[in-house]
Coordinates of C-alpha atoms in Angstrom, one line a residue:
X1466 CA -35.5 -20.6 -1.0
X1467 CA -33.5 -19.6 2.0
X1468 CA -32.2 -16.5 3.2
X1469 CA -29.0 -15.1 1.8
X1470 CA -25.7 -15.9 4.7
X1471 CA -23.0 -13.0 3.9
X1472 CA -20.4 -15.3 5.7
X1473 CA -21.4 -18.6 4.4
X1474 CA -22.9 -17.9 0.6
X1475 CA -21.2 -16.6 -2.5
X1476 CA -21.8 -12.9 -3.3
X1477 CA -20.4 -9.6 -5.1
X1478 CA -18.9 -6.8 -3.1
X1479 CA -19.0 -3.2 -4.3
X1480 CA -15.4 -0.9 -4.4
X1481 CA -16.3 2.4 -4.7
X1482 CA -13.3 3.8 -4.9
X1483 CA -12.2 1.8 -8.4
X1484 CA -15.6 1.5 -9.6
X1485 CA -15.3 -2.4 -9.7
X1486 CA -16.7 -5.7 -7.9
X1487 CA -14.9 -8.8 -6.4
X1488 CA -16.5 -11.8 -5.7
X1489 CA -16.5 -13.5 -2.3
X1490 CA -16.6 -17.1 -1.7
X1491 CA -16.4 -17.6 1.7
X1492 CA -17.6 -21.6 1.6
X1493 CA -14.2 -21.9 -0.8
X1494 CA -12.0 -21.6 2.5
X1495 CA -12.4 -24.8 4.2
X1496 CA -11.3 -27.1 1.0
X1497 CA -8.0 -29.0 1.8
X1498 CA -5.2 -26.7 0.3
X1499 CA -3.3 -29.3 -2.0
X1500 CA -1.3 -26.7 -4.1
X1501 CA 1.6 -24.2 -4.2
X1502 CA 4.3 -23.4 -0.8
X1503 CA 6.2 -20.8 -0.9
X1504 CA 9.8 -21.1 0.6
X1505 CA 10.3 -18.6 3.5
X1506 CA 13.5 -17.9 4.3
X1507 CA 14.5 -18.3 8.0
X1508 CA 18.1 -16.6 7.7
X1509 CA 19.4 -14.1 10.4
X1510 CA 20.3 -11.0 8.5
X1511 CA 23.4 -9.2 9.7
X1512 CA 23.2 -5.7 11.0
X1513 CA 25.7 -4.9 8.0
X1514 CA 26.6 -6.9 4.8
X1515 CA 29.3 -5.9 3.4
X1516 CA 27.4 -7.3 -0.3
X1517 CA 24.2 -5.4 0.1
X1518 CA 24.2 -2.1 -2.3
X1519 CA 21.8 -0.4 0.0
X1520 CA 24.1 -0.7 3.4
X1521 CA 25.9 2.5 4.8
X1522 CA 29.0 3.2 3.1
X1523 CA 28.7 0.3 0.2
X1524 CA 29.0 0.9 -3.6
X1525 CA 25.9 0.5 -5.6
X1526 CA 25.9 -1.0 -8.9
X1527 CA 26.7 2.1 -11.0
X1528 CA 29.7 3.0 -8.9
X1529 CA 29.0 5.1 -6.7
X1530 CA 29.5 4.8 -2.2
X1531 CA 26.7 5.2 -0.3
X1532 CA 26.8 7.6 2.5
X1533 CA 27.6 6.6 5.9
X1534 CA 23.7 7.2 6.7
X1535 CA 22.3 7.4 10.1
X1536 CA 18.7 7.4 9.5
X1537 CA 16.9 7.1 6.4
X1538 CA 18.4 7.6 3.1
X1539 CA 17.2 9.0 -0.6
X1540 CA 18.7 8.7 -4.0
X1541 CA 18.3 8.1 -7.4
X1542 CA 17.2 4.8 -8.6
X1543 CA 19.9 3.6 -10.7
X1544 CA 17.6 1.7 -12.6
X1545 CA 14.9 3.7 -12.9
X1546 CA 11.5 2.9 -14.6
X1547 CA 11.5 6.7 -15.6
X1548 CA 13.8 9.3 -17.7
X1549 CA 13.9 12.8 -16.9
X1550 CA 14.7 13.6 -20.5
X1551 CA 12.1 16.1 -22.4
X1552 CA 11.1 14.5 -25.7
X1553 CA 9.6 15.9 -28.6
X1554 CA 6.1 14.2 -29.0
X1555 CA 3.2 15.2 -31.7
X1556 CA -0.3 12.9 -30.3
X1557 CA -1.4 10.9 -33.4
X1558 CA -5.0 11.2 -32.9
X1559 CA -6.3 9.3 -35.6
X1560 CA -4.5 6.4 -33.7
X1561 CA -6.9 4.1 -32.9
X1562 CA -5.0 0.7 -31.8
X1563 CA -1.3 1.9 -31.7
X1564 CA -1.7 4.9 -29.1
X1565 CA 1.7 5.7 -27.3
X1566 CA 3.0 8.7 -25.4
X1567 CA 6.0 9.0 -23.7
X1568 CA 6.1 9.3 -19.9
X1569 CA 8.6 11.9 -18.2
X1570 CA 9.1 11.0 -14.1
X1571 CA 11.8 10.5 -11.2
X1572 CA 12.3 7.4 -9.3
X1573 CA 14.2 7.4 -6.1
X1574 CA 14.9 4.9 -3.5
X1575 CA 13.9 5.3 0.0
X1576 CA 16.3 3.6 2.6
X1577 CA 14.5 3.4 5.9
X1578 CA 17.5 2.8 8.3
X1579 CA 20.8 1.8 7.6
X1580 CA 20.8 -1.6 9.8
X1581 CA 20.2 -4.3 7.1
X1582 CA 18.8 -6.7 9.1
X1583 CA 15.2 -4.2 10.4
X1584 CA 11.9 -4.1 9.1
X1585 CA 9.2 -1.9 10.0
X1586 CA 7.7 -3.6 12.5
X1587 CA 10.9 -4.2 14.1
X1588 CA 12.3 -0.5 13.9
X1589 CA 11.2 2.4 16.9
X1590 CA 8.3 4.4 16.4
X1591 CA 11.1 7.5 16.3
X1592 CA 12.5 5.6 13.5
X1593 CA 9.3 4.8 11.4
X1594 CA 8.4 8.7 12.4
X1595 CA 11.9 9.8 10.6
X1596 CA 11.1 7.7 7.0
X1597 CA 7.4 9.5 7.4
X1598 CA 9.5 12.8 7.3
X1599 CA 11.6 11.7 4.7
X1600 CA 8.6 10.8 2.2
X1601 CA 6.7 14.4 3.1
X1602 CA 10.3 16.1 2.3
X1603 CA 9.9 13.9 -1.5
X1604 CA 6.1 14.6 -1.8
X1605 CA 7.0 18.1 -1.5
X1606 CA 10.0 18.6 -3.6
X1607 CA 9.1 15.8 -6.4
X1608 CA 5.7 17.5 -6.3
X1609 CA 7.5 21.2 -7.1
X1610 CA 8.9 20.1 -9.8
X1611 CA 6.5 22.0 -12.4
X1612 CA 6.0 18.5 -14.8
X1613 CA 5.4 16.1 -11.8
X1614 CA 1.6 15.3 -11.3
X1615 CA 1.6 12.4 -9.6
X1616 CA 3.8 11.3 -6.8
X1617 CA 4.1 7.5 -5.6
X1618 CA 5.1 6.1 -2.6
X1619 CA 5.3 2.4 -2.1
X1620 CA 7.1 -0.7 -0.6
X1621 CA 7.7 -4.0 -1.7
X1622 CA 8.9 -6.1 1.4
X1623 CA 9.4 -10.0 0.6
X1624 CA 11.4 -11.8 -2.4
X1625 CA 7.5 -13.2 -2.9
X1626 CA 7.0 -9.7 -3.2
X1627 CA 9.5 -9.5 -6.1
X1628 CA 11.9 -7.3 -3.6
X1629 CA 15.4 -8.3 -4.9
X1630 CA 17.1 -6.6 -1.6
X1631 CA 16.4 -7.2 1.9
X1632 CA 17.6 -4.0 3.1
X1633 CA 15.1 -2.2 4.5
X1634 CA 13.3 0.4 1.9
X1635 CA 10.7 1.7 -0.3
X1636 CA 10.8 3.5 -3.7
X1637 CA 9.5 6.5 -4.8
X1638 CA 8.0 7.1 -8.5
X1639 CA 7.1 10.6 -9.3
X1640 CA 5.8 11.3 -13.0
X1641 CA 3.8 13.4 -15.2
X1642 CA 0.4 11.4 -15.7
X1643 CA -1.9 9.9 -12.7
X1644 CA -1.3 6.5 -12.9
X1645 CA -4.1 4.4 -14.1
X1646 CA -5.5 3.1 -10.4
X1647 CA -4.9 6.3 -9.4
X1648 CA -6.7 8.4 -12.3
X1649 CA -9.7 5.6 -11.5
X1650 CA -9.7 6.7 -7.6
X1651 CA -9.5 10.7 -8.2
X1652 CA -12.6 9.8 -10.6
X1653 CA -14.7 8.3 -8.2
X1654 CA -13.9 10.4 -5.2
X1655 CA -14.4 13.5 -7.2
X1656 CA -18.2 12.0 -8.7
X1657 CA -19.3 11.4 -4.7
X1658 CA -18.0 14.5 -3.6
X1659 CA -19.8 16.5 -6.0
X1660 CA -22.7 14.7 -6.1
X1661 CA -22.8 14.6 -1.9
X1662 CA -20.8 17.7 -1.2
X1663 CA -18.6 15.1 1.5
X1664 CA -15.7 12.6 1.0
X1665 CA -16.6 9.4 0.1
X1666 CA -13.7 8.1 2.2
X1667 CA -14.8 10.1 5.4
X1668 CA -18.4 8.9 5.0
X1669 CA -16.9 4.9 4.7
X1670 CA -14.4 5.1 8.0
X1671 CA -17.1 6.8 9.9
X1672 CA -19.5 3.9 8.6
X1673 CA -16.9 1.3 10.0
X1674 CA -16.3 2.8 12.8
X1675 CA -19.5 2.2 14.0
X1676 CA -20.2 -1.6 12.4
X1677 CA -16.7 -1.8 14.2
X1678 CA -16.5 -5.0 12.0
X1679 CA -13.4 -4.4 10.0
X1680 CA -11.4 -2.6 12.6
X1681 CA -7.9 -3.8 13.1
X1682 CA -6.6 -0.8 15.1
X1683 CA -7.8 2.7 16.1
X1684 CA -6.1 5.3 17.8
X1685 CA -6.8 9.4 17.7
X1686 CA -6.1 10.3 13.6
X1687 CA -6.1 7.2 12.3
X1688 CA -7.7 4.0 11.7
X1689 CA -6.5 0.4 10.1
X1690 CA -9.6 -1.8 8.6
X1691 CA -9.8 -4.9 6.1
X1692 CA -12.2 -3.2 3.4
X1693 CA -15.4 -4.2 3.0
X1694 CA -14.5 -4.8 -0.8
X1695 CA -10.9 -5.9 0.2
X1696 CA -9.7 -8.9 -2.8
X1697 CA -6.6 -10.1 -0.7
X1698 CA -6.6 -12.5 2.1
X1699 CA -5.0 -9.7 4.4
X1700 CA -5.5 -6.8 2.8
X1701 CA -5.6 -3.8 4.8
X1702 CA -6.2 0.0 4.6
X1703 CA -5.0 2.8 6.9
X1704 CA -7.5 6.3 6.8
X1705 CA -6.9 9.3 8.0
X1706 CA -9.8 10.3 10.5
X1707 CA -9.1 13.6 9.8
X1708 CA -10.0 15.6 6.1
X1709 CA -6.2 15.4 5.0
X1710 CA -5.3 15.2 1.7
X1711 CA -1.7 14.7 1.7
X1712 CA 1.3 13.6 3.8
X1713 CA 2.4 16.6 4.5
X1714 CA -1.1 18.1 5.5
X1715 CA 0.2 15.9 9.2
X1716 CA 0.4 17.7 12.4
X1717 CA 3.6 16.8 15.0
X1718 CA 1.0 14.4 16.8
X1719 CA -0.6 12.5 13.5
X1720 CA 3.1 11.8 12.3
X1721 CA 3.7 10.4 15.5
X1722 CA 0.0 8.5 15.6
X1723 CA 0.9 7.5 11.7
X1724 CA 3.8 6.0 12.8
X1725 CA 2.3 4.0 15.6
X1726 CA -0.4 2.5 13.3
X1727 CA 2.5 1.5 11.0
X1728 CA 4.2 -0.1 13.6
X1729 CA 1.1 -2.0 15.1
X1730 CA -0.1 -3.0 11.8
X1731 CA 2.9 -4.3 10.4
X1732 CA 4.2 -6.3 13.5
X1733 CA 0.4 -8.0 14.0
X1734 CA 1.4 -9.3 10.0
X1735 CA 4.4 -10.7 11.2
X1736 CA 2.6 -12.3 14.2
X1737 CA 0.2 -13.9 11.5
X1738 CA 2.4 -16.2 10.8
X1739 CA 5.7 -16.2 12.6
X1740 CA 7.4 -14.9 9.6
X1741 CA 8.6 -11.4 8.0
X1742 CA 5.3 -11.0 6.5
X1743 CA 5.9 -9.9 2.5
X1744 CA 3.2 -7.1 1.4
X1745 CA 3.1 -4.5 -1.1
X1746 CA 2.2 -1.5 0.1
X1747 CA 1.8 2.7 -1.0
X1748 CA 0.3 5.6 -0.5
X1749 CA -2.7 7.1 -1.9
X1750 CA -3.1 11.0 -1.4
X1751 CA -3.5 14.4 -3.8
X1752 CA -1.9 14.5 -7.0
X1753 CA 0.2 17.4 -7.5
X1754 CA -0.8 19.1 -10.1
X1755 CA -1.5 22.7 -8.4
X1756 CA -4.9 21.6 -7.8
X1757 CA -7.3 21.8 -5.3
X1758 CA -8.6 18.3 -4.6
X1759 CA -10.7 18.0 -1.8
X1760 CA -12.3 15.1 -2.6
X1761 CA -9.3 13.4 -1.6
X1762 CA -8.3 11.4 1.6
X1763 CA -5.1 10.1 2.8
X1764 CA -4.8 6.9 3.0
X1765 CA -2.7 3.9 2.5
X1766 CA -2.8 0.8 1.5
X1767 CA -1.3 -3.0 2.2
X1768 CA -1.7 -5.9 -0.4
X1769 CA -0.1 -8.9 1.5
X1770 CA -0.1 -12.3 -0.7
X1771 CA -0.3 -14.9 2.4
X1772 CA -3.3 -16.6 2.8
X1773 CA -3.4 -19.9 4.8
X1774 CA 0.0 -20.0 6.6
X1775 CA 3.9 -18.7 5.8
X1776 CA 3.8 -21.1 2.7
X1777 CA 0.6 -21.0 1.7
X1778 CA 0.3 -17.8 -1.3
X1779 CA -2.6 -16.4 -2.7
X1780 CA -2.5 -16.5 -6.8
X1781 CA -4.6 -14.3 -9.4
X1782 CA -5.0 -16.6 -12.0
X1783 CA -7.4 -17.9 -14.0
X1784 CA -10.9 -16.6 -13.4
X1785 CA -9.3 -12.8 -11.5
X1786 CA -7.7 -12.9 -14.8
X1787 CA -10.7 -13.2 -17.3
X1788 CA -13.7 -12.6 -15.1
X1789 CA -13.3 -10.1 -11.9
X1790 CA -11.2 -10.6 -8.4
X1791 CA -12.3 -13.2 -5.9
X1792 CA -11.2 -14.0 -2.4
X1793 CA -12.3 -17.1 -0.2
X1794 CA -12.3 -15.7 3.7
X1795 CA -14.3 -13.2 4.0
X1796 CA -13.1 -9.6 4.9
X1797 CA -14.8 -10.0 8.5
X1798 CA -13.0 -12.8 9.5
X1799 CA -9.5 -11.1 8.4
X1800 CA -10.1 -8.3 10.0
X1801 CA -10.7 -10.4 13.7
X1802 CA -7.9 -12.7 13.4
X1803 CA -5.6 -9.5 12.8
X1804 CA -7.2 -8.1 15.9
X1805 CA -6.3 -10.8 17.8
X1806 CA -2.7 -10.9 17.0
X1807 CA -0.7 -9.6 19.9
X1808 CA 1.4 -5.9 19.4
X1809 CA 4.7 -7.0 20.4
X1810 CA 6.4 -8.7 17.6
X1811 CA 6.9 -12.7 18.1
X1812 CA 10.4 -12.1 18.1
X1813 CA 10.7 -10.6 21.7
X1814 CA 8.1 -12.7 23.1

């Protein structure tokens, strides 16, 4: 019997934050890759297109012009996943396989500049500092709005990604239940804090900060690591150093800090691989629901689907679908070849 090799031999990581496991099988990632390349689209995108529903000035699909926006834009989805409508609703609780409830929210899209050819990575830090305004403006009035609970920010960047616009933007889904990943988090956070009388997700960046083995990039409020429990190839996390429990909990200096993080992070994707890097990413922070919940942390995360190159996509099928998640490179390694990758974006080298 030899002696167990984290990097080498097949083991089961611990997320405390879901309450769940993924399995790690680091020896998988030098088989020959014989499967699935994505197509990655190497078209300049025009500064304006005169087709795209999200540009300045354009009419969306239900009729109405945009604004001749200068910065970042918000409106109503027109196809929202959400009605605002009040509906009568009596719980059947002797339901035992049929439960249904209806679900009152608000989405909104988020355009982040009104040139369609920029993506985050590509924009000013000024820039990515005005959308971070712009989603604590939303957390704030979606959050007032006495039957919003729960207030979700997100971005899908990539057709991979199922983004059916390449405009630059993010969405915004505000409704009156915690979400189920979310109601999971909130559960676990609140357990350790009561149980330690700290927040779980202080206690883990302070851990990593010293093992400095899943660092990707540090500055004064804010950290970017590859969790130790991470299931995609790339995934990342950005924490808060400070106790902050929402977006809008920022000083001047940690918007600004927030921003540069964003920035870093995002263009060190694209350097990956030479290629707009897809991702889906959002926002994890308070509900708000009136509450105090200091066993909450900002923090944010980014699910890329890239694994071996611009082509190469990782799939959740077959055994993440019936047993648990697994990933092939191991955590560590992500986290050093994002390090390496250089700050300016590869396409003003």
């Amino acid at each position: 019997m030899r002696n167990f090799d984290i990097n080498e031999d097949p083991h089961r990581r611990y997320n405390p934050l879901l309450n769940e496991w993924v399995l790690v099988s680091p020896h998988r990632a030098k088989r020959p890759w014989q499967g699935q390349n994505e197509a990655i689209s190497t078209e300049k995108l025009p500064e304006y297109d005169p087709t795209c529903y999200l540009c300045p000035g354009n009419v969306r699909a239900n009729g109405v012009n945009n604004p001749n926006y200068d910065s970042s834009f918000v409106f109503e989805n027109d196809f929202a996943a959400m009605k605002q409508d009040e509906i009568m609703y009596e719980d059947d609780i002797k339901q035992t396989f049929f439960k249904a409830q209806p679900e009152r929210g608000i989405s909104r899209v988020v355009c982040f500049s009104p040139r369609h050819d920029l993506t985050l990575p590509e924009m000013e830090v000024e820039g990515i500092e005005n959308i971070i305004r712009t989603w604590q403006k939303e957390y704030t009035d979606l959050g007032n709005i006495d039957y919003i609970n729960h207030v979700q920010i997100f971005e899908n960047k990539g057709s991979v990604m199922g983004c059916s616009n390449p405009h630059p933007h993010g969405q915004i889904w505000a409704q009156s239940s915690l979400p189920t990943q979310v109601e999971k988090t909130q559960k676990n956070l609140k357990d350790y804090f009561i149980k330690n009388n700290r927040n779980l997700l202080q206690d883990y960046l302070k851990a990593e900060l010293i093992k400095e083995e899943r660092i990707v990039i540090e500055n004064d409020h804010f950290a970017a690591l590859v969790p130790f429990w991470a299931i995609w190839p790339y995934e990342t996390m950005i924490i808060s150093k400070r106790h902050i429990t929402k977006i809008t909990d920022f000083t001047a200096e940690e918007v600004t800090s927030y921003a540069t993080i964003l920035k870093q992070l995002t263009t060190k994707y694209d350097n990956l691989f030479n290629t707009s890097f897809p991702y889906s990413s959002g926002i994890h922070q308070a509900p708000t629901d009136g509450q105090s919940h200091e066993e909450w942390q900002f923090h944010m995360h980014f699910y890329p689907p890239l694994l071996r190159s611009a082509t190469v996509k990782k799939f959740m099928v077959g055994y993440e679908m019936l047993g648990e998640s697994q990933r092939d490179i191991t955590p560590e390694k992500s986290a050093a070849v994002l390090r390496e990758q250089s700050d300016i974006h590869y396409k003003n080298k």
